[in-house]
Amino acid sequence: MSAQTLTDTVVADLVADATAAPSMHNAQPWLFRYARGDRTLALRADFERAMPAADPTARALHVGCGAALLNLRVSAAHHGLTAATTLLPDPSDPVFLASVRLDAGPDASRDRADEALRALHPAIADRHTSRYPFDEQPIPDEVRARLVSAALAEGADLVFLVPPHLETVLDLIRDAEGYDRGDPAREAEQERWTRFTKTDAPDDGIPDYAFGPRDASERATNRDFTGTGAPAGRARVLFERRPQLALLSTAGDRPADWLRAGQALERVLLAATLDSVSTSFATQPIEWPDLRWVLRDPVHGTGNPQMIIRMGYGPTGPRTPRRRVDRVLTIEP
């Protein structure tokens, strides 16, 4: 792609792909600014969409923005562009999360890396969070290995949980869900991002059609977006007896590490989508500091837990709403 063909339309396409990323409660806490003169996109945090009760350090906000950044890099590769990315380029401006300079065509040293990103592009539109039951079919070892490699490519570790660590983590998820329901500030914050489509036409948040059913055994790992006010008639079904969970961790635990974790998370999710593996999240214990550290593997765990991913074979989940590109993208001369 030549410099002349990097049009505003292409930039808008890149940002549209970026904003397909997941974020906590689908708050979409990102803004983009494109400078035509130096062909650079700036990713900035939108702290008006932060969640001070459940995410007081903005860790999850950074993870979500990191996921959007990975999608942007994938989309750039798809369009024949290299995306030279710098995390936190201005230490005096914590809102400025990343700069991405877009150049024409990969050079020889980067061609293989960009080809790997380009292969993920079809999954951007197909990746959706599924809060539905999965079947008991195990994910094959070769698929697990690809997902572990996807995380490693972005500087993170992905470990599939096995007993007895798995049982410990499942207990922590349920404990944290109970803590959430007993915390009025978190309950109110979650309710702020819940959307009921009979009365709303949402462009963000979690719509009611994406809540998923309740687990008849009360053992599901998914966050219950109905909170303490579950609507009458909501379906109750049995979920998998032993969920397949993976823990994503990073060596450090600072804003740059959170951005790397988000990129690793989205790379894992896109790779899983290409392998027909459905995914959802179980972030509840990560949001409670006294539970987060217990998530580590008691034998081998040394990293900082950033995300618990539930994986399996089953419904892919519905598409959730996104803000229009012109609401999140500013193009400057």
Coordinates of C-alpha atoms in Angstrom, one line a residue:
M1 CA 0.0 0.0 0.0
S2 CA 1.5 3.4 -1.0
A3 CA 1.4 6.5 1.2
Q4 CA -1.2 8.0 -1.1
T5 CA -3.7 5.2 -0.5
L6 CA -3.7 5.6 3.3
T7 CA -7.0 7.5 3.2
D8 CA -9.3 8.6 6.0
T9 CA -11.5 5.7 5.0
V10 CA -8.8 3.2 5.6
V11 CA -8.0 4.8 8.9
A12 CA -11.7 4.5 9.9
D13 CA -11.6 0.9 8.9
L14 CA -8.6 0.3 11.1
V15 CA -10.4 1.9 14.1
A16 CA -13.6 0.0 13.4
D17 CA -11.7 -3.2 13.7
A18 CA -9.9 -2.0 16.9
T19 CA -13.2 -1.2 18.6
A20 CA -14.5 -4.7 18.1
A21 CA -12.3 -5.7 21.0
P22 CA -13.8 -6.7 24.4
S23 CA -13.7 -4.4 27.4
M24 CA -15.0 -4.6 30.9
H25 CA -18.8 -4.3 30.8
N26 CA -18.3 -3.3 27.1
A27 CA -17.6 0.2 28.3
Q28 CA -15.3 0.8 25.3
P29 CA -12.8 3.1 27.2
W30 CA -10.8 4.2 24.2
L31 CA -10.4 7.2 21.9
F32 CA -8.2 7.5 18.7
R33 CA -6.6 10.5 17.1
Y34 CA -5.0 10.3 13.7
A35 CA -2.4 12.8 12.5
R36 CA -2.3 12.8 8.7
G37 CA 1.1 14.5 8.6
D38 CA 3.0 11.8 10.3
R39 CA 0.6 8.9 9.7
T40 CA 0.3 8.1 13.4
L41 CA -2.7 6.9 15.3
A42 CA -2.7 7.8 19.0
L43 CA -4.7 5.5 21.4
R44 CA -5.9 7.4 24.4
A45 CA -7.9 6.2 27.5
D46 CA -11.4 7.5 28.0
F47 CA -11.5 7.8 31.8
E48 CA -15.1 8.9 31.7
R49 CA -15.7 5.2 31.0
A50 CA -13.6 4.0 34.0
M51 CA -15.1 1.9 36.8
P52 CA -13.6 3.2 40.1
A53 CA -15.5 0.7 42.3
A54 CA -14.5 -2.5 40.5
D55 CA -11.3 -1.2 38.7
P56 CA -9.8 1.5 41.0
T57 CA -6.3 1.2 39.4
A58 CA -7.7 1.2 35.8
R59 CA -5.9 -2.1 35.3
A60 CA -9.0 -3.5 33.4
L61 CA -9.3 -0.3 31.4
H62 CA -5.8 -0.7 30.2
V63 CA -6.4 -4.4 29.4
G64 CA -9.4 -3.5 27.2
C65 CA -7.4 -0.8 25.4
G66 CA -4.6 -3.2 24.8
A67 CA -7.1 -5.6 23.2
A68 CA -8.2 -2.8 20.9
L69 CA -4.5 -2.1 20.1
L70 CA -4.0 -5.7 19.0
N71 CA -7.0 -5.5 16.7
L72 CA -5.6 -2.3 15.2
R73 CA -2.3 -4.1 14.5
V74 CA -4.1 -7.0 12.9
S75 CA -6.2 -4.7 10.8
A76 CA -3.0 -2.8 9.7
A77 CA -1.4 -6.0 8.6
H78 CA -4.6 -6.9 6.7
H79 CA -4.4 -3.6 4.9
G80 CA -0.7 -4.2 4.0
L81 CA 0.6 -1.7 6.6
T82 CA 3.2 -2.1 9.3
A83 CA 2.2 -0.7 12.6
A84 CA 5.2 0.5 14.6
T85 CA 3.8 0.6 18.1
T86 CA 5.1 2.5 21.2
L87 CA 3.4 1.9 24.5
L88 CA 3.0 4.9 26.9
P89 CA 5.1 7.2 24.7
D90 CA 4.7 10.2 27.0
P91 CA 5.2 9.4 30.7
S92 CA 3.8 12.8 31.7
D93 CA 0.5 12.0 30.0
P94 CA -1.0 8.7 31.4
V95 CA -4.0 9.0 29.2
F96 CA -1.8 8.6 26.1
L97 CA -1.6 4.8 26.0
A98 CA 0.1 4.0 22.7
S99 CA 1.2 5.5 19.4
V100 CA 1.0 3.6 16.2
R101 CA 2.9 4.8 13.1
L102 CA 1.5 3.3 9.9
D103 CA 3.9 2.6 7.1
A104 CA 3.5 1.0 3.7
G105 CA 4.2 -2.7 3.4
P106 CA 6.2 -4.9 5.8
D107 CA 9.9 -5.0 5.4
A108 CA 11.7 -8.3 5.1
S109 CA 12.5 -8.6 8.8
R110 CA 8.9 -8.1 9.8
D111 CA 7.1 -10.0 7.1
R112 CA 6.6 -13.2 9.0
A113 CA 5.3 -11.4 12.1
D114 CA 2.9 -9.3 10.1
E115 CA 1.7 -12.4 8.2
A116 CA 0.8 -14.1 11.5
L117 CA -1.2 -11.0 12.5
R118 CA -2.8 -10.8 9.0
A119 CA -4.1 -14.4 9.4
L120 CA -6.1 -13.4 12.5
H121 CA -8.1 -10.7 10.7
P122 CA -11.2 -12.8 9.8
A123 CA -11.7 -13.6 13.5
I124 CA -12.2 -10.0 14.5
A125 CA -15.8 -9.9 13.2
D126 CA -16.5 -13.4 14.4
R127 CA -15.2 -13.1 18.0
H128 CA -18.0 -12.7 20.5
T129 CA -18.2 -13.4 24.2
S130 CA -20.4 -16.4 24.9
R131 CA -22.2 -16.7 28.2
Y132 CA -23.9 -19.9 27.2
P133 CA -23.1 -23.5 28.2
F134 CA -20.3 -25.3 26.4
D135 CA -20.2 -29.1 25.9
E136 CA -17.8 -31.4 27.7
Q137 CA -15.5 -31.9 24.7
P138 CA -11.9 -31.2 25.7
I139 CA -9.9 -28.7 23.7
P140 CA -7.2 -30.7 21.9
D141 CA -3.6 -30.3 23.0
E142 CA -2.5 -28.9 19.7
V143 CA -5.1 -26.2 19.9
R144 CA -4.1 -25.4 23.5
A145 CA -0.5 -25.1 22.3
R146 CA -1.5 -22.6 19.6
L147 CA -3.3 -20.5 22.2
V148 CA -0.3 -20.6 24.6
S149 CA 2.0 -19.5 21.7
A150 CA -0.4 -16.6 20.9
A151 CA 0.0 -15.3 24.4
L152 CA 3.7 -15.7 24.4
A153 CA 3.9 -13.7 21.1
E154 CA 2.7 -10.7 23.1
G155 CA 4.8 -11.3 26.2
A156 CA 2.3 -13.0 28.4
D157 CA 1.8 -16.5 29.8
L158 CA -1.3 -18.6 29.3
V159 CA -1.8 -21.7 31.5
F160 CA -4.7 -24.1 31.3
L161 CA -5.8 -24.9 34.9
V162 CA -5.8 -28.5 36.2
P163 CA -7.0 -29.9 39.5
P164 CA -6.7 -29.1 42.3
H165 CA -5.8 -25.5 41.2
L166 CA -8.9 -25.5 39.0
E167 CA -11.2 -26.2 41.9
T168 CA -9.5 -23.5 43.9
V169 CA -10.0 -20.9 41.1
L170 CA -13.7 -22.0 40.6
D171 CA -14.3 -21.4 44.3
L172 CA -12.7 -18.0 44.1
I173 CA -14.9 -17.0 41.2
R174 CA -18.0 -17.9 43.1
D175 CA -16.7 -16.2 46.2
A176 CA -16.0 -13.0 44.2
E177 CA -19.4 -13.1 42.6
G178 CA -20.9 -13.2 46.1
Y179 CA -18.7 -10.3 47.2
D180 CA -19.9 -8.3 44.1
R181 CA -23.5 -8.8 45.0
G182 CA -22.8 -7.6 48.5
D183 CA -21.1 -4.4 47.4
P184 CA -23.6 -1.6 46.6
A185 CA -21.1 0.5 44.7
R186 CA -20.1 -2.4 42.4
E187 CA -23.7 -3.4 42.0
A188 CA -24.6 0.1 40.9
E189 CA -21.6 0.4 38.6
Q190 CA -22.6 -2.9 36.9
E191 CA -26.2 -1.7 36.6
R192 CA -24.9 1.5 34.9
W193 CA -23.5 -0.7 32.0
T194 CA -26.5 -3.0 31.7
R195 CA -28.8 -2.4 28.8
F196 CA -32.4 -3.5 28.3
T197 CA -33.2 -3.4 24.7
K198 CA -37.0 -3.1 25.1
T199 CA -36.3 0.5 26.2
D200 CA -32.8 1.2 25.0
A201 CA -31.0 1.3 21.6
P202 CA -27.5 0.8 23.1
D203 CA -24.2 1.5 21.5
D204 CA -22.2 0.2 24.5
G205 CA -22.7 -1.8 27.7
I206 CA -24.0 -5.4 28.0
P207 CA -27.4 -5.8 26.3
D208 CA -29.9 -8.2 27.9
Y209 CA -29.8 -10.6 24.9
A210 CA -26.1 -11.2 25.8
F211 CA -26.7 -12.1 29.5
G212 CA -27.0 -15.8 28.8
P213 CA -29.0 -18.2 30.9
R214 CA -28.6 -18.9 34.6
D215 CA -26.8 -22.0 35.7
A216 CA -29.4 -24.3 37.3
S217 CA -26.6 -25.7 39.6
E218 CA -25.5 -22.1 40.6
R219 CA -21.9 -23.0 39.7
A220 CA -21.4 -21.1 36.5
T221 CA -18.3 -18.9 36.1
N222 CA -19.9 -16.2 34.1
R223 CA -20.7 -12.8 35.7
D224 CA -24.4 -12.5 36.3
F225 CA -25.3 -9.1 34.8
T226 CA -28.8 -9.3 36.3
G227 CA -27.2 -8.8 39.7
T228 CA -29.6 -9.2 42.6
G229 CA -32.6 -8.3 40.5
A230 CA -32.9 -11.3 38.2
P231 CA -35.9 -10.9 35.8
A232 CA -38.7 -13.4 36.0
G233 CA -38.7 -16.2 33.5
R234 CA -35.0 -16.1 32.7
A235 CA -33.9 -19.6 31.5
R236 CA -32.0 -21.9 33.9
V237 CA -29.9 -24.6 32.3
L238 CA -27.0 -26.8 33.3
F239 CA -23.5 -25.6 32.3
E240 CA -20.4 -27.8 31.9
R241 CA -19.5 -29.7 35.0
R242 CA -15.8 -28.9 34.8
P243 CA -15.2 -25.6 32.9
Q244 CA -12.0 -25.4 30.8
L245 CA -10.3 -22.3 32.3
A246 CA -7.0 -20.6 31.3
L247 CA -5.1 -18.0 33.4
L248 CA -3.4 -15.2 31.5
S249 CA -0.5 -13.6 33.5
T250 CA 2.3 -11.1 33.0
A251 CA 5.7 -10.8 34.7
G252 CA 5.1 -7.2 35.7
D253 CA 2.0 -5.4 36.9
R254 CA 2.2 -1.8 35.7
P255 CA 0.3 0.0 33.0
A256 CA 2.6 -1.2 30.2
D257 CA 2.1 -4.8 31.4
W258 CA -1.6 -4.3 31.4
L259 CA -1.5 -3.1 27.8
R260 CA 0.6 -6.1 26.9
A261 CA -1.9 -8.4 28.7
G262 CA -4.7 -6.9 26.7
Q263 CA -2.9 -7.5 23.4
A264 CA -2.1 -11.1 24.5
L265 CA -5.7 -11.6 25.5
E266 CA -7.1 -10.5 22.2
R267 CA -4.5 -12.5 20.3
V268 CA -5.6 -15.6 22.2
L269 CA -9.2 -14.9 21.6
L270 CA -8.8 -14.4 17.9
A271 CA -6.7 -17.6 17.6
A272 CA -9.4 -19.5 19.6
T273 CA -12.1 -18.1 17.2
L274 CA -10.2 -19.4 14.2
D275 CA -10.1 -22.8 15.9
S276 CA -13.9 -22.7 16.5
V277 CA -13.3 -22.4 20.3
S278 CA -15.9 -20.2 22.1
T279 CA -14.8 -17.9 24.9
S280 CA -16.0 -15.9 27.9
F281 CA -14.4 -14.3 30.9
A282 CA -14.4 -14.9 34.7
T283 CA -12.7 -11.7 35.9
Q284 CA -14.5 -11.4 39.3
P285 CA -11.7 -12.6 41.6
I286 CA -9.1 -10.5 39.7
E287 CA -11.1 -7.5 40.7
W288 CA -10.6 -8.2 44.4
P289 CA -7.0 -7.8 45.5
D290 CA -7.2 -10.3 48.4
L291 CA -8.4 -13.0 45.9
R292 CA -6.3 -12.0 42.9
W293 CA -3.0 -13.3 44.3
V294 CA -4.6 -16.6 45.4
L295 CA -5.3 -17.3 41.7
R296 CA -1.6 -18.1 41.1
D297 CA -0.6 -21.7 40.7
P298 CA 0.6 -22.7 44.2
V299 CA 3.5 -24.7 42.7
H300 CA 4.6 -22.9 39.5
G301 CA 2.8 -19.5 39.5
T302 CA 5.0 -16.5 39.8
G303 CA 3.3 -14.0 37.4
N304 CA 0.6 -11.4 37.9
P305 CA -2.9 -12.7 37.0
Q306 CA -4.6 -10.5 34.4
M307 CA -7.5 -12.6 33.0
I308 CA -9.3 -15.8 33.5
I309 CA -10.7 -17.2 30.2
R310 CA -13.4 -19.8 29.9
M311 CA -13.1 -21.8 26.7
G312 CA -15.0 -24.6 25.0
Y313 CA -17.2 -25.7 22.2
G314 CA -20.7 -24.3 22.1
P315 CA -22.6 -21.2 21.0
T316 CA -20.4 -18.3 19.9
G317 CA -22.5 -15.7 21.6
P318 CA -24.2 -12.6 20.0
R319 CA -22.6 -9.5 18.7
T320 CA -22.7 -6.7 21.3
P321 CA -23.1 -3.0 20.3
R322 CA -20.3 -0.6 19.5
R323 CA -20.0 3.1 19.3
R324 CA -19.9 4.6 15.9
V325 CA -16.3 5.3 14.6
D326 CA -16.9 9.0 14.4
R327 CA -17.6 9.0 18.1
V328 CA -14.2 7.6 19.0
L329 CA -11.9 8.8 16.1
T330 CA -10.6 12.3 15.5
I331 CA -8.6 13.0 12.3
E332 CA -6.2 15.9 12.4
P333 CA -4.3 17.6 9.6

